[in-house]
Amino acid sequence: MSEASKLSPTSQVISPLRRLSLGLLQRWWVAAIALTGCAVGLGGLGTWLLIRQPPTPNCERVFWPFASASFRVYCAQEAARGRTLESLFEAIALVDVLPSDHPLRPMINHWINIWSKQALDLAEDEFNQGNLDRAIYFAKKIPAQTTAHALVQQRIQYWQKVWSQGDKIFRQVEAALNREDWREAFSIMIRLMTVDNRYWAQTQYEKLNQRIIQAQKDETQLVKAKRLLEAGGLDNLTKALEMLQDLAENSIFRKSIQKTITEIARSLVKVAESALADQDLNTALNALEQIPQSVSFWSEVEDWKEIAHAMSATWSGDVAGYQSAIDQLRKMSPRRPLYLQAQTYIQKWSADIAYVGLLGEARARAAEGSNQAIAAAIDAARQIPSDSTQWREAQQAISEWSSSLRVQQDQPILNQADDLSFRGDAASLQAAIREAQRIPQGSDLYEDAQGRIRDWRDQLQQLSRPDASFVAAPSVESPAEPDQESQRLWQDAQDLAQKSTPTALASAIDTANQIADGSRLRGKAQQAIKDWGNQMLELATSRSRYDLTEAIAIAQQIPATAPAYEPAQQQIRVWQEAAGQ
């Protein structure tokens, strides 16, 4: 190379470029790859920048003092989409703080008007749903500068007026239901349909209507239960209680239901008391178990159960049973409601222990068998009072002993009557009848005596019937003989009546009754029969004051021919019931 070419700058620069170009031409594929990579990279970057959006603003994480007006508007619109009173007023609050001269204020006022109108409509819905206070609260929050605000006061006054109307009707219905008069409640409730509010006209109306429908059903059940209560008896009372316990607690008849339940419970206690008097422990406890614990006197029911168990121990009739019952009731606390009644039972059973001994002694005397011993046993047993648990057993023993004693006393009478009737003539038969009539009704020999009396009366009728030959034959008797016979009978009757004993008076009546109807003494005899019968009834009445058995025996001797016979029979039935015969 020449010196000139070495010193030329151009030649110095061109030579490396030429060498580079020659090198690149020799490695063309590397250049192609590089250019392609650049193109793809630039295209991807452009696409990413095109599709990427700015992040959505988060209205929940904003420090509002630094928030822009446009951001407040955006968040307010988002809140308003909630379509609730709270969200609408949140939207209003977000933008209403901006100054009145703000450039966005016209748009903000526009939205505040829209949201206020929506808020007033939602408040109206709240009113119709029964939320008066909520409706008024939010209505009063409507900004004063809005067109909706002009309607607020008028709307609130109307709401209050309508609400007052519905509330008044509702209270009247409630008052009628509290009086348990569902019919009046129904007639008042119909007026709710005219109230311009869905809460009163529909919601509350339907609730009240359902209560009235239920009241009709409850009333039917209550009436049935009361009828069963009136019928009485364990089964009826149990059914009545089941009917009432099935009724709803919010029934309008809850006061009447509770009152009836209390009455049923009291009746069940009476059933238990009656069962205990009949020595029926199972029935007594069953009746007490039916009583619900909700009754006000449940503590008394619990005490009755204890008394029932104690009382059952006394039914054995021995001293050990009474002592066991006394020991049980002595455990009852003085604070219990039936404590005093338990003390009364303790005193009574303590006395019964003594009556057990008395009845034992009476039985021992009666076992001797003599009339005197049996009479003494009866007198001893009669000392046991009717309120003693031994009284029923004593009365049964008295009845048995009295029957035995009457047999021993009446058998000689019946034997004497048989002896008197042996001759078979009219006088003998009459005397036998009078003697047999002394056997009182209730005696074991009474039916036997009555049968013999009927036989003897039949014989008397046969004797008084004239035979054919006597009728056909001319009378040979002196006309004076019938009067003489009447005179004799009259005198005998008077003599008997002077003794004034029941037997003598009965004989006097029978004797006077034999005086012929045509006799001049028949009138006197009839009057005497009436007087003597009345005298016998007076004797029986006087004796009834202290001895019903003897009074009955006297009254039974009054002959059927005496006018006092029917009154005596009536009085006998009264005395027999009183004596437990």
Coordinates of C-alpha atoms in Angstrom, one line a residue:
M1 CA 0.0 0.0 0.0
S2 CA 1.2 3.5 -0.8
E3 CA 1.9 6.1 1.8
A4 CA -0.9 8.2 0.5
S5 CA -3.4 5.5 1.0
K6 CA -2.4 4.8 4.5
L7 CA -2.8 8.4 5.5
S8 CA -6.3 9.0 3.9
P9 CA -9.1 8.9 6.6
T10 CA -11.7 7.8 4.2
S11 CA -9.9 4.9 3.2
Q12 CA -9.4 4.1 6.9
V13 CA -13.1 4.2 7.6
I14 CA -14.4 2.5 4.6
S15 CA -12.2 -0.4 5.0
P16 CA -13.7 -1.7 8.3
L17 CA -17.3 -1.0 7.1
R18 CA -16.5 -3.0 4.0
R19 CA -15.2 -5.8 6.1
L20 CA -18.3 -5.7 8.3
S21 CA -20.6 -5.7 5.3
L22 CA -18.8 -8.6 3.9
G23 CA -19.1 -10.4 7.2
L24 CA -22.8 -9.7 7.6
L25 CA -23.4 -10.8 4.1
Q26 CA -21.6 -14.0 4.9
R27 CA -23.9 -14.4 8.1
W28 CA -27.3 -13.3 6.7
W29 CA -29.4 -15.8 8.7
V30 CA -28.3 -14.2 12.1
A31 CA -29.5 -10.8 10.9
A32 CA -32.9 -12.3 9.9
I33 CA -33.4 -13.8 13.3
A34 CA -32.6 -10.6 15.1
L35 CA -34.9 -8.5 12.9
T36 CA -37.8 -11.0 13.4
G37 CA -37.3 -11.0 17.2
C38 CA -37.5 -7.3 17.3
A39 CA -40.6 -7.2 15.3
V40 CA -42.4 -9.8 17.5
G41 CA -41.3 -8.0 20.7
L42 CA -42.5 -4.6 19.5
G43 CA -45.9 -6.2 18.4
G44 CA -46.4 -7.9 21.7
L45 CA -45.7 -4.8 23.7
G46 CA -48.1 -2.8 21.6
T47 CA -50.9 -5.4 22.0
W48 CA -50.4 -5.5 25.8
L49 CA -50.6 -1.7 26.0
L50 CA -53.7 -1.7 23.9
I51 CA -55.7 -4.3 25.9
R52 CA -54.6 -3.2 29.4
Q53 CA -57.2 -1.1 31.3
P54 CA -56.6 1.1 34.3
P55 CA -57.6 -0.6 37.6
T56 CA -61.3 -0.2 38.8
P57 CA -61.5 2.3 41.7
N58 CA -62.2 0.8 45.1
C59 CA -64.8 2.9 46.8
E60 CA -64.5 1.1 50.1
R61 CA -60.8 2.0 50.5
V62 CA -60.8 5.7 50.0
F63 CA -59.6 8.5 52.2
W64 CA -62.4 10.9 51.3
P65 CA -60.8 14.2 52.2
F66 CA -58.3 13.6 49.3
A67 CA -60.9 12.0 46.9
S68 CA -61.6 13.9 43.7
A69 CA -65.1 15.1 42.8
S70 CA -65.3 12.8 39.8
F71 CA -64.4 9.9 42.1
R72 CA -67.1 10.9 44.6
V73 CA -69.7 11.0 41.8
Y74 CA -68.6 7.6 40.6
C75 CA -68.8 6.0 44.1
A76 CA -72.2 7.7 44.7
Q77 CA -73.6 6.3 41.6
E78 CA -72.3 2.8 42.6
A79 CA -73.9 3.1 46.0
A80 CA -77.3 4.3 44.6
R81 CA -77.5 1.1 42.5
G82 CA -78.2 -0.7 45.8
R83 CA -81.8 0.7 45.7
T84 CA -82.1 0.8 49.5
L85 CA -82.8 3.7 51.7
E86 CA -79.4 3.4 53.3
S87 CA -77.5 3.2 50.0
L88 CA -79.4 6.1 48.5
F89 CA -78.7 8.4 51.4
E90 CA -75.1 7.2 51.3
A91 CA -74.9 8.3 47.7
I92 CA -76.4 11.7 48.5
A93 CA -74.0 12.2 51.4
L94 CA -71.0 11.5 49.2
V95 CA -71.7 14.2 46.7
D96 CA -73.7 16.8 48.7
V97 CA -70.6 17.9 50.6
L98 CA -69.2 19.5 47.4
P99 CA -69.5 23.3 47.3
S100 CA -72.5 24.8 45.5
D101 CA -70.1 26.5 42.9
H102 CA -68.4 23.3 42.0
P103 CA -68.3 22.7 38.2
L104 CA -70.0 19.3 38.7
R105 CA -72.7 20.7 40.9
P106 CA -75.4 20.8 38.3
M107 CA -74.9 17.2 37.5
I108 CA -74.8 16.4 41.3
N109 CA -78.0 18.2 42.0
H110 CA -79.7 16.3 39.2
W111 CA -78.7 13.0 40.7
I112 CA -79.6 14.1 44.2
N113 CA -83.1 14.9 43.0
I114 CA -83.4 11.5 41.4
W115 CA -82.2 9.7 44.4
S116 CA -84.4 11.7 46.8
K117 CA -87.5 10.8 44.8
Q118 CA -86.4 7.2 44.9
A119 CA -85.9 7.4 48.6
L120 CA -89.3 8.9 49.2
D121 CA -90.8 6.0 47.2
L122 CA -88.9 3.5 49.2
A123 CA -90.1 5.2 52.4
E124 CA -93.6 4.8 51.1
D125 CA -92.9 1.0 50.7
E126 CA -91.6 0.9 54.3
F127 CA -94.8 2.5 55.4
N128 CA -96.9 -0.1 53.6
Q129 CA -94.7 -2.8 55.1
G130 CA -95.6 -1.6 58.6
N131 CA -92.4 0.3 59.4
L132 CA -93.8 3.7 60.0
D133 CA -90.9 5.0 62.2
R134 CA -88.4 3.9 59.6
A135 CA -90.4 5.6 56.8
I136 CA -90.6 8.9 58.7
Y137 CA -87.0 8.8 59.7
F138 CA -85.7 8.5 56.2
A139 CA -88.3 10.9 54.7
K140 CA -87.0 13.6 57.0
K141 CA -83.5 13.1 55.7
I142 CA -84.4 14.1 52.2
P143 CA -82.4 17.3 51.4
A144 CA -84.3 20.5 51.5
Q145 CA -83.2 21.7 48.1
T146 CA -84.8 18.7 46.3
T147 CA -88.2 18.7 44.7
A148 CA -89.1 15.6 46.7
H149 CA -88.7 17.5 49.9
A150 CA -91.8 19.5 49.2
L151 CA -93.8 16.3 49.5
V152 CA -92.2 15.1 52.7
Q153 CA -94.3 16.8 55.4
Q154 CA -97.6 16.2 53.6
R155 CA -96.6 12.5 53.1
I156 CA -95.6 12.1 56.7
Q157 CA -98.9 13.6 58.0
Y158 CA -100.9 11.3 55.7
W159 CA -98.9 8.3 56.9
Q160 CA -99.5 9.1 60.5
K161 CA -103.3 9.6 59.9
V162 CA -103.6 6.3 58.1
W163 CA -101.5 4.6 60.7
S164 CA -103.6 6.0 63.5
Q165 CA -106.8 4.8 61.8
G166 CA -105.4 1.2 61.3
D167 CA -104.0 1.1 64.9
K168 CA -107.3 2.2 66.4
I169 CA -109.2 -0.5 64.5
F170 CA -106.6 -3.1 65.5
R171 CA -106.8 -2.1 69.2
Q172 CA -110.6 -2.4 69.1
V173 CA -110.3 -5.9 67.6
E174 CA -107.7 -6.8 70.3
A175 CA -110.1 -5.5 73.0
A176 CA -112.9 -7.6 71.7
L177 CA -110.7 -10.7 71.6
N178 CA -109.5 -10.0 75.1
R179 CA -113.2 -10.1 76.1
E180 CA -113.4 -13.5 74.3
D181 CA -115.9 -12.1 71.9
W182 CA -114.6 -13.2 68.5
R183 CA -117.9 -12.3 66.8
E184 CA -117.6 -8.6 67.7
A185 CA -113.9 -8.7 66.8
F186 CA -114.7 -10.0 63.3
S187 CA -117.3 -7.3 62.7
I188 CA -114.7 -4.6 63.6
M189 CA -111.8 -6.3 61.8
I190 CA -113.6 -5.9 58.4
R191 CA -113.0 -2.2 58.6
L192 CA -109.2 -2.8 58.3
M193 CA -109.8 -3.5 54.6
T194 CA -110.6 0.2 54.0
V195 CA -107.3 1.4 55.5
D196 CA -105.0 2.7 52.8
N197 CA -102.0 0.7 54.0
R198 CA -101.0 -2.9 53.0
Y199 CA -99.7 -3.6 56.5
W200 CA -103.1 -3.0 58.1
A201 CA -105.4 -3.9 55.2
Q202 CA -103.6 -7.2 54.3
T203 CA -100.9 -8.3 56.8
Q204 CA -102.6 -7.5 60.0
Y205 CA -106.1 -8.3 58.6
E206 CA -104.9 -11.8 57.7
K207 CA -103.2 -12.3 61.1
L208 CA -106.4 -11.3 63.0
N209 CA -108.5 -13.4 60.7
Q210 CA -106.4 -16.5 61.5
R211 CA -106.8 -15.8 65.2
I212 CA -110.6 -15.5 64.9
I213 CA -110.7 -18.7 62.9
Q214 CA -108.7 -20.4 65.6
A215 CA -111.0 -18.8 68.3
Q216 CA -114.0 -20.4 66.7
K217 CA -112.3 -23.8 67.0
D218 CA -111.2 -23.1 70.5
E219 CA -114.6 -22.1 71.6
T220 CA -116.1 -25.4 70.3
Q221 CA -113.5 -27.4 72.3
L222 CA -114.1 -25.3 75.4
V223 CA -117.8 -25.9 75.2
K224 CA -117.3 -29.6 74.9
A225 CA -114.9 -29.6 77.8
K226 CA -117.4 -27.7 80.0
R227 CA -120.1 -30.2 79.2
L228 CA -117.8 -33.1 80.2
L229 CA -117.0 -31.1 83.4
E230 CA -120.7 -30.9 84.2
A231 CA -121.2 -34.6 83.5
G232 CA -118.4 -35.4 86.0
G233 CA -116.7 -38.7 86.6
L234 CA -113.0 -39.5 86.1
D235 CA -113.3 -40.4 82.4
N236 CA -115.2 -37.3 81.5
L237 CA -112.9 -35.0 83.5
T238 CA -109.8 -36.6 81.9
K239 CA -111.2 -36.1 78.4
A240 CA -112.1 -32.5 79.2
L241 CA -108.6 -31.8 80.4
E242 CA -107.0 -33.3 77.3
M243 CA -109.2 -31.1 75.1
L244 CA -108.1 -28.0 76.9
Q245 CA -104.4 -28.8 77.1
D246 CA -104.3 -29.2 73.3
L247 CA -105.5 -25.6 72.7
A248 CA -102.9 -23.0 71.7
E249 CA -101.4 -21.0 74.5
N250 CA -102.2 -17.7 72.7
S251 CA -105.9 -18.6 72.4
I252 CA -108.3 -15.7 73.1
F253 CA -110.0 -18.0 75.6
R254 CA -106.9 -18.6 77.6
K255 CA -108.4 -17.1 80.7
S256 CA -111.6 -19.2 80.4
I257 CA -109.5 -22.2 79.5
Q258 CA -107.3 -21.8 82.6
K259 CA -110.3 -21.2 84.8
T260 CA -112.0 -24.4 83.4
I261 CA -108.8 -26.4 83.9
T262 CA -108.7 -25.2 87.5
E263 CA -112.4 -26.3 88.0
I264 CA -111.6 -29.7 86.4
A265 CA -108.6 -30.1 88.7
R266 CA -110.7 -29.3 91.7
S267 CA -113.3 -31.9 90.6
L268 CA -110.5 -34.4 90.1
V269 CA -109.5 -33.8 93.7
K270 CA -113.1 -34.4 94.8
V271 CA -113.0 -37.7 92.8
A272 CA -109.9 -38.7 94.6
E273 CA -111.5 -37.8 98.0
S274 CA -114.5 -39.9 97.1
A275 CA -112.4 -42.8 96.0
L276 CA -110.4 -42.7 99.2
A277 CA -113.7 -42.8 101.2
D278 CA -114.5 -46.0 99.2
Q279 CA -111.0 -47.3 100.0
D280 CA -110.0 -47.2 96.3
L281 CA -106.4 -46.0 96.2
N282 CA -105.8 -46.7 92.5
T283 CA -108.7 -44.5 91.4
A284 CA -107.7 -41.8 93.8
L285 CA -104.1 -41.7 92.6
N286 CA -105.2 -41.9 88.9
A287 CA -107.4 -38.8 89.4
L288 CA -104.6 -36.9 91.1
E289 CA -102.1 -37.8 88.3
Q290 CA -104.4 -36.3 85.7
I291 CA -104.0 -32.8 87.2
P292 CA -101.4 -30.7 85.4
Q293 CA -98.6 -29.1 87.3
S294 CA -99.6 -25.7 85.9
V295 CA -102.6 -25.4 88.3
S296 CA -102.1 -22.8 91.1
F297 CA -102.7 -25.4 93.8
W298 CA -100.3 -28.0 92.6
S299 CA -98.7 -28.2 96.1
E300 CA -102.1 -29.3 97.5
V301 CA -102.2 -32.1 94.9
E302 CA -98.8 -33.3 96.0
D303 CA -100.0 -33.3 99.6
W304 CA -103.1 -35.2 98.6
K305 CA -100.9 -38.0 97.1
E306 CA -99.1 -38.3 100.4
I307 CA -102.4 -38.3 102.4
A308 CA -103.8 -41.0 100.0
H309 CA -100.9 -43.3 100.6
A310 CA -101.0 -42.8 104.3
M311 CA -104.8 -43.3 104.4
S312 CA -104.6 -46.6 102.5
A313 CA -102.5 -48.0 105.4
T314 CA -105.4 -47.6 107.7
W315 CA -107.7 -49.8 105.6
S316 CA -106.2 -52.9 107.2
G317 CA -108.1 -51.9 110.3
D318 CA -105.3 -52.9 112.7
V319 CA -103.3 -50.8 115.1
A320 CA -100.1 -51.2 113.0
G321 CA -101.8 -49.8 109.9
Y322 CA -103.0 -46.7 111.8
Q323 CA -99.6 -46.1 113.4
S324 CA -97.9 -46.4 110.0
A325 CA -100.3 -43.8 108.5
I326 CA -99.7 -41.5 111.4
D327 CA -95.9 -41.8 111.1
Q328 CA -96.1 -41.0 107.3
L329 CA -98.1 -37.8 107.9
R330 CA -95.9 -36.6 110.7
K331 CA -93.1 -36.2 108.2
M332 CA -95.1 -33.5 106.4
S333 CA -93.6 -30.0 106.8
P334 CA -95.6 -27.3 108.5
R335 CA -95.1 -25.1 105.5
R336 CA -97.1 -27.5 103.3
P337 CA -100.6 -26.3 102.3
L338 CA -102.4 -29.3 103.7
Y339 CA -100.4 -29.6 106.9
L340 CA -103.4 -28.7 109.1
Q341 CA -105.5 -31.3 107.4
A342 CA -102.8 -33.8 107.8
Q343 CA -102.8 -33.0 111.6
T344 CA -106.6 -33.6 111.6
Y345 CA -106.1 -37.0 110.1
I346 CA -103.4 -37.8 112.7
Q347 CA -105.7 -36.9 115.5
K348 CA -108.6 -38.9 113.9
W349 CA -106.5 -42.0 113.4
S350 CA -105.1 -41.8 116.9
A351 CA -108.7 -41.9 118.1
D352 CA -109.4 -44.8 115.7
I353 CA -106.7 -46.9 117.4
A354 CA -108.9 -46.7 120.5
Y355 CA -112.0 -47.6 118.4
V356 CA -110.2 -50.7 117.1
G357 CA -109.9 -51.9 120.6
L358 CA -113.5 -51.0 121.4
L359 CA -114.8 -53.0 118.3
G360 CA -112.6 -55.9 119.3
E361 CA -114.2 -56.0 122.7
A362 CA -117.7 -55.8 121.2
R363 CA -116.9 -58.8 119.0
A364 CA -115.7 -60.7 122.0
R365 CA -119.0 -60.0 123.9
A366 CA -121.1 -60.9 120.9
A367 CA -119.3 -64.2 120.6
E368 CA -120.8 -65.2 124.0
G369 CA -124.1 -65.7 122.1
S370 CA -126.6 -64.7 124.8
N371 CA -129.1 -62.0 124.1
Q372 CA -127.7 -59.9 126.9
A373 CA -124.1 -60.2 125.5
I374 CA -125.2 -59.4 121.9
A375 CA -127.1 -56.4 123.1
A376 CA -124.1 -55.2 125.0
A377 CA -121.9 -55.7 121.9
I378 CA -124.3 -53.6 119.9
D379 CA -124.3 -50.8 122.5
A380 CA -120.5 -50.8 122.5
A381 CA -120.2 -50.7 118.7
R382 CA -122.7 -47.8 118.5
Q383 CA -120.1 -45.7 120.4
I384 CA -117.9 -45.6 117.3
P385 CA -118.6 -42.3 115.5
S386 CA -119.6 -42.0 111.9
D387 CA -116.4 -40.1 111.0
S388 CA -114.2 -43.0 112.2
T389 CA -112.7 -45.4 109.7
Q390 CA -114.0 -48.2 111.9
W391 CA -117.6 -46.9 111.6
R392 CA -118.5 -48.9 108.5
E393 CA -117.1 -52.1 109.9
A394 CA -118.9 -51.4 113.2
Q395 CA -122.2 -50.8 111.4
Q396 CA -121.8 -54.1 109.5
A397 CA -121.2 -55.9 112.8
I398 CA -124.2 -54.1 114.4
S399 CA -126.4 -55.2 111.5
E400 CA -125.3 -58.8 111.9
W401 CA -125.7 -58.8 115.6
S402 CA -129.0 -57.1 115.4
S403 CA -130.3 -59.7 113.0
S404 CA -129.1 -62.5 115.2
L405 CA -130.7 -60.8 118.2
R406 CA -134.0 -60.3 116.4
V407 CA -134.1 -63.9 115.5
Q408 CA -133.5 -64.9 119.1
Q409 CA -136.2 -62.4 120.2
D410 CA -138.6 -63.1 117.4
Q411 CA -138.5 -66.9 117.4
P412 CA -140.4 -67.2 120.7
I413 CA -143.0 -64.7 119.3
L414 CA -143.5 -66.9 116.2
N415 CA -143.7 -70.0 118.3
Q416 CA -146.3 -68.4 120.5
A417 CA -148.3 -67.4 117.4
D418 CA -148.2 -71.0 116.2
D419 CA -149.4 -72.2 119.6
L420 CA -152.3 -69.6 119.5
S421 CA -153.4 -70.8 116.1
F422 CA -153.6 -74.4 117.1
R423 CA -157.3 -74.4 118.0
G424 CA -158.2 -73.1 114.5
D425 CA -161.2 -71.0 115.6
A426 CA -161.6 -67.3 114.7
A427 CA -160.5 -66.0 118.1
S428 CA -157.4 -68.2 118.1
L429 CA -156.5 -67.3 114.5
Q430 CA -156.9 -63.5 115.3
A431 CA -154.7 -63.9 118.3
A432 CA -152.1 -65.7 116.3
I433 CA -152.1 -63.0 113.6
R434 CA -151.7 -60.3 116.2
E435 CA -148.8 -62.1 117.8
A436 CA -147.0 -62.7 114.4
Q437 CA -147.4 -59.1 113.5
R438 CA -145.1 -58.2 116.3
I439 CA -142.2 -59.5 114.2
P440 CA -140.7 -56.3 112.6
Q441 CA -139.8 -55.9 108.9
G442 CA -136.1 -56.5 108.6
S443 CA -136.1 -59.5 110.9
D444 CA -134.9 -62.8 109.4
L445 CA -138.2 -64.3 110.5
Y446 CA -140.3 -61.5 109.0
E447 CA -141.1 -63.2 105.7
D448 CA -141.9 -66.5 107.5
A449 CA -144.3 -64.6 109.8
Q450 CA -146.0 -62.8 106.9
G451 CA -146.5 -66.1 105.2
R452 CA -148.2 -67.6 108.2
I453 CA -150.4 -64.5 108.7
R454 CA -151.6 -64.9 105.1
D455 CA -152.5 -68.5 105.8
W456 CA -154.3 -67.7 109.0
R457 CA -156.3 -64.9 107.3
D458 CA -157.3 -67.3 104.6
Q459 CA -158.6 -69.7 107.3
L460 CA -160.6 -66.8 108.8
Q461 CA -162.2 -66.0 105.5
Q462 CA -163.2 -69.7 105.2
L463 CA -164.7 -69.6 108.7
S464 CA -166.7 -66.5 108.0
R465 CA -168.2 -67.9 104.7
P466 CA -171.6 -69.5 105.5
D467 CA -172.3 -72.9 104.0
A468 CA -175.3 -73.7 101.8
S469 CA -177.3 -75.5 104.5
F470 CA -176.9 -72.6 106.9
V471 CA -178.1 -70.1 104.3
A472 CA -181.1 -72.1 103.4
A473 CA -182.2 -72.9 107.0
P474 CA -184.3 -70.4 108.9
S475 CA -182.5 -68.4 111.6
V476 CA -183.1 -69.8 115.0
E477 CA -181.0 -67.3 116.8
S478 CA -182.5 -64.6 118.8
P479 CA -182.5 -61.1 117.2
A480 CA -180.6 -59.8 120.2
E481 CA -177.7 -62.3 119.9
P482 CA -175.7 -60.2 117.2
D483 CA -175.8 -57.1 119.4
Q484 CA -174.7 -59.1 122.4
E485 CA -171.7 -60.4 120.4
S486 CA -170.9 -56.9 119.3
Q487 CA -171.2 -55.7 122.9
R488 CA -168.8 -58.4 124.0
L489 CA -166.2 -57.6 121.3
W490 CA -166.5 -53.9 122.0
Q491 CA -165.8 -54.5 125.7
D492 CA -162.9 -56.8 125.0
A493 CA -161.4 -54.2 122.6
Q494 CA -161.7 -51.5 125.2
D495 CA -160.1 -53.6 127.9
L496 CA -157.1 -54.3 125.6
A497 CA -156.7 -50.7 124.7
Q498 CA -156.5 -49.7 128.3
K499 CA -153.1 -51.4 128.6
S500 CA -151.8 -48.8 126.0
T501 CA -148.9 -51.0 124.8
P502 CA -148.4 -51.4 121.1
T503 CA -149.3 -55.1 121.2
A504 CA -152.5 -54.5 123.2
L505 CA -153.6 -51.6 121.0
A506 CA -153.1 -53.7 117.9
S507 CA -155.2 -56.5 119.4
A508 CA -157.8 -53.9 120.4
I509 CA -158.0 -52.7 116.8
D510 CA -158.3 -56.3 115.4
T511 CA -161.0 -57.1 118.0
A512 CA -163.0 -54.0 117.3
N513 CA -162.8 -54.6 113.6
Q514 CA -164.8 -57.9 114.2
I515 CA -167.9 -55.9 115.2
A516 CA -170.5 -56.4 112.5
D517 CA -171.2 -53.6 110.0
G518 CA -174.9 -53.5 110.9
S519 CA -174.3 -53.3 114.7
R520 CA -175.1 -50.1 116.5
L521 CA -171.6 -50.2 117.9
R522 CA -169.9 -50.2 114.5
G523 CA -169.5 -46.4 114.4
K524 CA -167.9 -46.3 117.8
A525 CA -165.6 -49.2 116.8
Q526 CA -164.4 -47.4 113.7
Q527 CA -163.6 -44.2 115.6
A528 CA -161.8 -46.2 118.2
I529 CA -159.8 -48.1 115.5
K530 CA -158.7 -44.7 114.1
D531 CA -157.8 -43.3 117.6
W532 CA -155.9 -46.5 118.6
G533 CA -154.0 -46.5 115.3
N534 CA -153.0 -42.9 115.7
Q535 CA -151.9 -43.7 119.3
M536 CA -149.6 -46.5 118.0
L537 CA -148.1 -44.2 115.4
E538 CA -147.5 -41.5 118.1
L539 CA -145.8 -44.2 120.3
A540 CA -143.6 -45.2 117.3
T541 CA -142.7 -41.5 116.5
S542 CA -141.8 -40.9 120.1
R543 CA -139.6 -44.0 120.2
S544 CA -137.8 -43.0 116.9
R545 CA -136.0 -40.2 118.7
Y546 CA -133.7 -42.6 120.4
D547 CA -134.3 -46.1 118.9
L548 CA -135.3 -46.3 115.2
T549 CA -135.4 -50.1 115.3
E550 CA -138.0 -50.2 118.0
A551 CA -139.9 -47.4 116.4
I552 CA -140.1 -49.4 113.2
A553 CA -141.2 -52.5 115.1
I554 CA -144.1 -50.6 116.7
A555 CA -145.2 -49.0 113.5
Q556 CA -145.2 -52.4 111.8
Q557 CA -147.8 -53.7 114.3
I558 CA -150.4 -51.2 113.2
P559 CA -153.1 -53.3 111.4
A560 CA -154.0 -52.6 107.8
T561 CA -157.6 -51.9 108.9
A562 CA -156.5 -48.8 110.8
P563 CA -156.4 -45.4 108.9
A564 CA -153.0 -44.9 110.4
Y565 CA -151.6 -47.9 108.5
E566 CA -150.6 -46.0 105.3
P567 CA -148.9 -43.1 107.1
A568 CA -147.1 -45.7 109.3
Q569 CA -145.8 -47.5 106.2
Q570 CA -144.4 -44.3 104.8
Q571 CA -142.7 -43.4 108.1
I572 CA -141.3 -46.9 108.3
R573 CA -139.5 -46.4 105.0
V574 CA -138.1 -43.1 106.2
W575 CA -136.8 -44.7 109.4
Q576 CA -135.3 -47.7 107.5
E577 CA -133.3 -45.4 105.2
A578 CA -132.1 -43.4 108.2
A579 CA -131.1 -46.6 110.0
G580 CA -129.3 -47.9 106.9
Q581 CA -131.5 -51.0 106.7

